[in-house]
Amino acid sequence: MRKQLFILAASLSVTVAALAQNNQKMKPEETEVYTPVPPIVTPGNTPQDAPSDAVILFDGKNLDQWRMTNDTTQAANWDVSDGILTVKKKGSGNIETKQRFMDYQLHIEWRIPANITGSGQARGNSGVFLASTGKGDGGYEMQVLDCYGNTTYTNGQTAAIYKQSVPLANACKKPGEWQTYDIVWTAPRFNADGTVKSPARVTAFHNGVLVQNNYELAGQTLYIGHPSYTAHGASPIKLQAHGDSSEPISFRNIWIRPL
Ligand code: MG
């Protein structure tokens, strides 16, 4: 046995030595590649400005890129004025992009009204669904809420992946101030039989602070019950008209870079 171990150890060290010797024979150029060539992208003047290759989802003028979620033949009917999009809570519903996306980088700005009232989940509740999988709240929600001094279940607070992932920080600004989400989304992949090939992943910054670090989702975000996946492909991005009675929140400067 000892002899066998000795032979094994000896042959391993020979292999390691051979590899090292082989590396010594290599030229630096042998591990240098020239394709693919990354495209040149001119950054915006500030980190918030859309870079040159972004798809503009809302530039303050209109909702041409959006439609109603529950009746996708209808134009999005939330309020647009002074360059700002405000959730319409009554007689409306969620809105979603006409375009569908897989993997992307998303920038979105939102503002809780300065006169916000309510507490817990009923204080400026909205949400960014990173992929909408159907009517209502189907999909994967990153929570939008006022948690500046407001407490709730932490996996439902601002920047949580709703009821799945507590944010790494509470980076909330005061109501009345504009806030940013910068989100990197990797869509889930499914096998032909509908089983999960690779789950969704998300990395996100709230006001520039890392709040989700390559978090792997267990499935769609549900209000009740444990998350699970149902197979889907490229999906719209959806904004939530939450049914609570607090003042509606606003959005601006929404852009996306499909990856
Ligand atoms: Mg919400």
mmCIF file of C-alpha atoms and ligand atoms in Angstrom:
data_model
loop_
_atom_site.group_PDB
_atom_site.id
_atom_site.type_symbol
_atom_site.label_atom_id
_atom_site.label_comp_id
_atom_site.label_asym_id
_atom_site.label_seq_id
_atom_site.Cartn_x
_atom_site.Cartn_y
_atom_site.Cartn_z
ATOM 1 C CA MET A 1 0.000 0.000 0.000
ATOM 2 C CA ARG A 2 2.793 2.370 0.997
ATOM 3 C CA LYS A 3 4.648 1.517 -2.173
ATOM 4 C CA GLN A 4 1.528 2.216 -4.278
ATOM 5 C CA LEU A 5 1.044 5.584 -2.545
ATOM 6 C CA PHE A 6 4.674 6.408 -3.163
ATOM 7 C CA ILE A 7 4.325 5.587 -6.862
ATOM 8 C CA LEU A 8 1.120 7.674 -7.083
ATOM 9 C CA ALA A 9 2.770 10.651 -5.343
ATOM 10 C CA ALA A 10 5.841 10.297 -7.523
ATOM 11 C CA SER A 11 3.814 10.168 -10.740
ATOM 12 C CA LEU A 12 1.712 13.192 -9.628
ATOM 13 C CA SER A 13 4.839 15.220 -8.952
ATOM 14 C CA VAL A 14 6.178 14.183 -12.364
ATOM 15 C CA THR A 15 2.912 15.412 -13.976
ATOM 16 C CA VAL A 16 3.034 18.752 -12.087
ATOM 17 C CA ALA A 17 6.676 19.151 -13.034
ATOM 18 C CA ALA A 18 5.864 18.358 -16.681
ATOM 19 C CA LEU A 19 3.081 20.952 -16.694
ATOM 20 C CA ALA A 20 5.383 23.561 -15.169
ATOM 21 C CA GLN A 21 8.043 22.717 -17.728
ATOM 22 C CA ASN A 22 5.458 22.935 -20.505
ATOM 23 C CA ASN A 23 4.354 26.378 -19.214
ATOM 24 C CA GLN A 24 7.975 27.490 -19.288
ATOM 25 C CA LYS A 25 8.136 26.487 -22.962
ATOM 26 C CA MET A 26 5.044 28.507 -23.818
ATOM 27 C CA LYS A 27 5.157 31.993 -25.232
ATOM 28 C CA PRO A 28 3.054 34.762 -23.664
ATOM 29 C CA GLU A 29 1.178 35.156 -26.965
ATOM 30 C CA GLU A 30 -0.232 31.647 -26.673
ATOM 31 C CA THR A 31 -2.680 32.792 -23.994
ATOM 32 C CA GLU A 32 -3.607 36.127 -25.579
ATOM 33 C CA VAL A 33 -6.817 36.413 -27.621
ATOM 34 C CA TYR A 34 -8.003 39.162 -29.969
ATOM 35 C CA THR A 35 -11.621 38.164 -30.548
ATOM 36 C CA PRO A 36 -14.318 38.846 -29.663
ATOM 37 C CA VAL A 37 -13.690 42.594 -29.731
ATOM 38 C CA PRO A 38 -15.784 44.437 -27.128
ATOM 39 C CA PRO A 39 -17.909 47.181 -28.736
ATOM 40 C CA ILE A 40 -16.944 50.737 -27.883
ATOM 41 C CA VAL A 41 -19.674 52.408 -25.800
ATOM 42 C CA THR A 42 -19.530 56.078 -24.923
ATOM 43 C CA PRO A 43 -20.597 56.504 -21.296
ATOM 44 C CA GLY A 44 -23.155 59.149 -20.364
ATOM 45 C CA ASN A 45 -22.065 62.385 -18.706
ATOM 46 C CA THR A 46 -23.160 61.031 -15.366
ATOM 47 C CA PRO A 47 -23.638 57.380 -14.436
ATOM 48 C CA GLN A 48 -27.398 57.949 -14.659
ATOM 49 C CA ASP A 49 -27.388 59.029 -18.301
ATOM 50 C CA ALA A 50 -28.093 56.320 -20.847
ATOM 51 C CA PRO A 51 -24.976 55.066 -22.645
ATOM 52 C CA SER A 52 -24.908 55.097 -26.449
ATOM 53 C CA ASP A 53 -26.165 51.555 -26.993
ATOM 54 C CA ALA A 54 -29.080 51.607 -24.505
ATOM 55 C CA VAL A 55 -32.700 50.977 -25.439
ATOM 56 C CA ILE A 56 -34.646 53.898 -23.972
ATOM 57 C CA LEU A 57 -37.764 52.604 -22.223
ATOM 58 C CA PHE A 58 -38.920 55.957 -20.804
ATOM 59 C CA ASP A 59 -37.343 59.303 -21.623
ATOM 60 C CA GLY A 60 -39.942 61.510 -19.965
ATOM 61 C CA LYS A 61 -42.044 62.121 -23.074
ATOM 62 C CA ASN A 62 -44.470 59.240 -23.537
ATOM 63 C CA LEU A 63 -45.280 55.595 -22.833
ATOM 64 C CA ASP A 64 -44.843 54.381 -26.424
ATOM 65 C CA GLN A 65 -42.660 51.492 -25.184
ATOM 66 C CA TRP A 66 -45.300 50.280 -22.682
ATOM 67 C CA ARG A 67 -48.706 48.601 -22.571
ATOM 68 C CA MET A 68 -51.204 47.422 -19.951
ATOM 69 C CA THR A 69 -50.307 44.023 -18.473
ATOM 70 C CA ASN A 70 -53.798 42.622 -18.051
ATOM 71 C CA ASP A 71 -54.880 43.613 -21.570
ATOM 72 C CA THR A 72 -51.779 43.873 -23.725
ATOM 73 C CA THR A 73 -53.775 45.357 -26.610
ATOM 74 C CA GLN A 74 -54.275 48.520 -24.502
ATOM 75 C CA ALA A 75 -51.811 51.412 -24.340
ATOM 76 C CA ALA A 76 -50.263 52.058 -20.922
ATOM 77 C CA ASN A 77 -52.451 54.622 -19.156
ATOM 78 C CA TRP A 78 -50.299 55.834 -16.265
ATOM 79 C CA ASP A 79 -49.741 59.583 -15.950
ATOM 80 C CA VAL A 80 -46.861 61.276 -17.758
ATOM 81 C CA SER A 81 -46.155 64.911 -16.986
ATOM 82 C CA ASP A 82 -43.085 67.105 -16.466
ATOM 83 C CA GLY A 83 -40.878 64.249 -17.673
ATOM 84 C CA ILE A 84 -42.111 61.924 -14.948
ATOM 85 C CA LEU A 85 -44.174 58.744 -15.008
ATOM 86 C CA THR A 86 -46.545 58.305 -12.076
ATOM 87 C CA VAL A 87 -48.354 55.107 -11.159
ATOM 88 C CA LYS A 88 -52.104 55.254 -11.694
ATOM 89 C CA LYS A 89 -53.565 53.328 -8.811
ATOM 90 C CA LYS A 90 -57.275 53.490 -9.487
ATOM 91 C CA GLY A 91 -58.912 52.071 -12.599
ATOM 92 C CA SER A 92 -55.601 50.881 -13.983
ATOM 93 C CA GLY A 93 -53.107 48.135 -13.250
ATOM 94 C CA ASN A 94 -49.547 47.051 -13.915
ATOM 95 C CA ILE A 95 -47.787 48.202 -17.089
ATOM 96 C CA GLU A 96 -45.098 46.338 -19.012
ATOM 97 C CA THR A 97 -42.702 46.853 -21.894
ATOM 98 C CA LYS A 98 -43.842 45.912 -25.394
ATOM 99 C CA GLN A 99 -40.369 44.542 -26.000
ATOM 100 C CA ARG A 100 -39.233 41.252 -24.449
ATOM 101 C CA PHE A 101 -35.814 40.692 -22.934
ATOM 102 C CA MET A 102 -33.563 37.875 -21.756
ATOM 103 C CA ASP A 103 -30.340 39.011 -20.043
ATOM 104 C CA TYR A 104 -29.809 42.723 -19.522
ATOM 105 C CA GLN A 105 -28.531 45.712 -17.553
ATOM 106 C CA LEU A 106 -31.397 47.958 -16.433
ATOM 107 C CA HIS A 107 -31.366 51.480 -15.012
ATOM 108 C CA ILE A 108 -34.516 52.913 -13.449
ATOM 109 C CA GLU A 109 -35.129 55.899 -11.179
ATOM 110 C CA TRP A 110 -38.019 56.200 -8.753
ATOM 111 C CA ARG A 111 -39.319 58.618 -6.163
ATOM 112 C CA ILE A 112 -41.520 58.154 -3.139
ATOM 113 C CA PRO A 113 -43.752 61.229 -2.760
ATOM 114 C CA ALA A 114 -42.623 63.611 -0.017
ATOM 115 C CA ASN A 115 -46.100 63.452 1.549
ATOM 116 C CA ILE A 116 -46.138 59.647 1.753
ATOM 117 C CA THR A 117 -48.344 58.116 4.433
ATOM 118 C CA GLY A 118 -48.892 54.558 5.644
ATOM 119 C CA SER A 119 -46.566 51.977 7.116
ATOM 120 C CA GLY A 120 -45.100 48.546 6.455
ATOM 121 C CA GLN A 121 -45.930 47.310 2.959
ATOM 122 C CA ALA A 122 -48.524 50.083 2.563
ATOM 123 C CA ARG A 123 -46.030 52.933 2.156
ATOM 124 C CA GLY A 124 -45.080 53.692 -1.436
ATOM 125 C CA ASN A 125 -45.311 50.071 -2.570
ATOM 126 C CA SER A 126 -44.535 49.403 -6.221
ATOM 127 C CA GLY A 127 -42.106 47.029 -7.844
ATOM 128 C CA VAL A 128 -39.925 46.283 -10.826
ATOM 129 C CA PHE A 129 -40.679 42.849 -12.260
ATOM 130 C CA LEU A 130 -37.414 41.774 -13.844
ATOM 131 C CA ALA A 131 -39.346 39.420 -16.106
ATOM 132 C CA SER A 132 -43.126 39.414 -16.287
ATOM 133 C CA THR A 133 -44.581 35.962 -16.783
ATOM 134 C CA GLY A 134 -48.201 36.955 -17.200
ATOM 135 C CA LYS A 135 -51.062 38.953 -15.785
ATOM 136 C CA GLY A 136 -51.151 40.603 -12.357
ATOM 137 C CA ASP A 137 -47.958 40.128 -10.358
ATOM 138 C CA GLY A 138 -46.645 37.072 -12.224
ATOM 139 C CA GLY A 139 -42.856 37.098 -12.524
ATOM 140 C CA TYR A 140 -39.854 38.141 -10.450
ATOM 141 C CA GLU A 141 -40.242 41.314 -8.388
ATOM 142 C CA MET A 142 -37.582 43.594 -7.007
ATOM 143 C CA GLN A 143 -39.480 45.511 -4.349
ATOM 144 C CA VAL A 144 -39.962 49.270 -4.480
ATOM 145 C CA LEU A 145 -41.094 50.692 -1.132
ATOM 146 C CA ASP A 146 -40.272 53.473 1.329
ATOM 147 C CA CYS A 147 -38.026 51.922 3.998
ATOM 148 C CA TYR A 148 -36.481 55.192 5.152
ATOM 149 C CA GLY A 149 -37.413 54.686 8.786
ATOM 150 C CA ASN A 150 -40.217 52.341 7.816
ATOM 151 C CA THR A 151 -39.898 48.687 8.774
ATOM 152 C CA THR A 152 -41.460 45.568 7.288
ATOM 153 C CA TYR A 153 -40.408 41.968 6.748
ATOM 154 C CA THR A 154 -36.860 42.345 5.484
ATOM 155 C CA ASN A 155 -37.293 40.038 2.511
ATOM 156 C CA GLY A 156 -40.044 42.430 1.443
ATOM 157 C CA GLN A 157 -38.234 45.715 2.084
ATOM 158 C CA THR A 158 -36.777 48.052 -0.526
ATOM 159 C CA ALA A 159 -34.514 46.208 -3.011
ATOM 160 C CA ALA A 160 -35.519 42.769 -1.748
ATOM 161 C CA ILE A 161 -36.168 40.036 -4.270
ATOM 162 C CA TYR A 162 -39.655 39.764 -2.935
ATOM 163 C CA LYS A 163 -39.926 37.103 -0.208
ATOM 164 C CA GLN A 164 -36.700 35.471 -1.356
ATOM 165 C CA SER A 165 -33.636 37.636 -0.834
ATOM 166 C CA VAL A 166 -33.072 40.264 1.854
ATOM 167 C CA PRO A 167 -31.064 43.187 0.415
ATOM 168 C CA LEU A 168 -27.429 43.473 1.542
ATOM 169 C CA ALA A 169 -28.065 47.080 2.614
ATOM 170 C CA ASN A 170 -30.849 49.581 3.186
ATOM 171 C CA ALA A 171 -29.739 52.422 0.948
ATOM 172 C CA CYS A 172 -33.038 54.319 1.015
ATOM 173 C CA LYS A 173 -33.113 58.064 0.547
ATOM 174 C CA LYS A 174 -35.774 60.278 2.097
ATOM 175 C CA PRO A 175 -39.212 60.411 0.518
ATOM 176 C CA GLY A 176 -39.221 63.156 -2.101
ATOM 177 C CA GLU A 177 -35.696 62.353 -3.343
ATOM 178 C CA TRP A 178 -34.987 60.461 -6.574
ATOM 179 C CA GLN A 179 -33.423 57.021 -6.142
ATOM 180 C CA THR A 180 -31.810 54.598 -8.586
ATOM 181 C CA TYR A 181 -31.781 50.893 -9.253
ATOM 182 C CA ASP A 182 -29.100 49.450 -11.503
ATOM 183 C CA ILE A 183 -29.849 45.813 -12.112
ATOM 184 C CA VAL A 184 -28.056 42.996 -13.923
ATOM 185 C CA TRP A 185 -30.476 40.205 -14.766
ATOM 186 C CA THR A 186 -29.673 36.751 -16.072
ATOM 187 C CA ALA A 187 -32.877 35.115 -17.233
ATOM 188 C CA PRO A 188 -33.612 31.518 -16.258
ATOM 189 C CA ARG A 189 -33.166 28.843 -18.910
ATOM 190 C CA PHE A 190 -35.421 25.827 -19.286
ATOM 191 C CA ASN A 191 -35.062 22.396 -20.847
ATOM 192 C CA ALA A 192 -37.469 21.231 -23.560
ATOM 193 C CA ASP A 193 -39.462 19.309 -20.940
ATOM 194 C CA GLY A 194 -39.956 22.500 -18.884
ATOM 195 C CA THR A 195 -37.482 21.682 -16.122
ATOM 196 C CA VAL A 196 -34.990 24.325 -15.025
ATOM 197 C CA LYS A 197 -31.715 24.261 -16.940
ATOM 198 C CA SER A 198 -30.269 27.251 -15.063
ATOM 199 C CA PRO A 199 -32.087 29.480 -12.539
ATOM 200 C CA ALA A 200 -32.395 33.266 -12.811
ATOM 201 C CA ARG A 201 -29.673 35.381 -11.221
ATOM 202 C CA VAL A 202 -29.633 39.035 -10.198
ATOM 203 C CA THR A 203 -27.065 41.585 -9.148
ATOM 204 C CA ALA A 204 -28.383 45.005 -8.161
ATOM 205 C CA PHE A 205 -27.300 48.395 -6.861
ATOM 206 C CA HIS A 206 -29.651 50.758 -4.991
ATOM 207 C CA ASN A 207 -28.381 54.337 -5.177
ATOM 208 C CA GLY A 208 -25.002 52.860 -6.144
ATOM 209 C CA VAL A 209 -24.872 50.470 -3.181
ATOM 210 C CA LEU A 210 -24.679 46.727 -3.825
ATOM 211 C CA VAL A 211 -27.928 45.182 -2.587
ATOM 212 C CA GLN A 212 -28.098 41.861 -4.468
ATOM 213 C CA ASN A 213 -24.900 39.996 -5.300
ATOM 214 C CA ASN A 214 -25.433 37.388 -8.019
ATOM 215 C CA TYR A 215 -28.421 36.022 -6.115
ATOM 216 C CA GLU A 216 -29.876 32.829 -7.572
ATOM 217 C CA LEU A 217 -33.680 32.901 -7.530
ATOM 218 C CA ALA A 218 -35.648 29.885 -6.327
ATOM 219 C CA GLY A 219 -38.464 30.746 -8.736
ATOM 220 C CA GLN A 220 -41.100 33.403 -9.272
ATOM 221 C CA THR A 221 -41.725 35.801 -6.388
ATOM 222 C CA LEU A 222 -44.989 34.929 -4.690
ATOM 223 C CA TYR A 223 -47.051 36.722 -2.063
ATOM 224 C CA ILE A 224 -48.237 33.380 -0.715
ATOM 225 C CA GLY A 225 -46.377 30.103 -0.851
ATOM 226 C CA HIS A 226 -42.940 28.881 -1.822
ATOM 227 C CA PRO A 227 -41.354 30.034 -5.081
ATOM 228 C CA SER A 228 -41.119 27.721 -8.078
ATOM 229 C CA TYR A 229 -40.429 28.010 -11.785
ATOM 230 C CA THR A 230 -42.707 27.708 -14.771
ATOM 231 C CA ALA A 231 -40.898 27.611 -18.118
ATOM 232 C CA HIS A 232 -40.856 30.812 -20.189
ATOM 233 C CA GLY A 233 -38.695 32.621 -22.694
ATOM 234 C CA ALA A 234 -37.887 36.297 -23.238
ATOM 235 C CA SER A 235 -40.216 38.462 -21.149
ATOM 236 C CA PRO A 236 -41.423 42.048 -20.704
ATOM 237 C CA ILE A 237 -40.278 44.181 -17.788
ATOM 238 C CA LYS A 238 -43.229 45.199 -15.629
ATOM 239 C CA LEU A 239 -43.978 47.994 -13.139
ATOM 240 C CA GLN A 240 -46.402 47.440 -10.300
ATOM 241 C CA ALA A 241 -49.568 49.387 -9.493
ATOM 242 C CA HIS A 242 -49.833 48.099 -5.940
ATOM 243 C CA GLY A 243 -53.275 48.118 -4.369
ATOM 244 C CA ASP A 244 -52.339 49.872 -1.113
ATOM 245 C CA SER A 245 -53.846 53.286 -0.430
ATOM 246 C CA SER A 246 -50.638 55.304 -0.011
ATOM 247 C CA GLU A 247 -49.713 58.066 -2.481
ATOM 248 C CA PRO A 248 -48.494 56.759 -5.858
ATOM 249 C CA ILE A 249 -44.784 56.733 -6.610
ATOM 250 C CA SER A 250 -43.110 58.058 -9.773
ATOM 251 C CA PHE A 251 -40.464 56.822 -12.222
ATOM 252 C CA ARG A 252 -38.116 58.484 -14.713
ATOM 253 C CA ASN A 253 -35.076 57.804 -16.890
ATOM 254 C CA ILE A 254 -35.588 54.100 -17.652
ATOM 255 C CA TRP A 255 -33.115 52.440 -20.001
ATOM 256 C CA ILE A 256 -31.885 48.961 -20.706
ATOM 257 C CA ARG A 257 -28.900 47.292 -22.357
ATOM 258 C CA PRO A 258 -29.783 43.793 -23.569
ATOM 259 C CA LEU A 259 -26.739 41.531 -23.136
HETATM 260 MG MG MG B 1 -44.306 45.673 -4.549
#
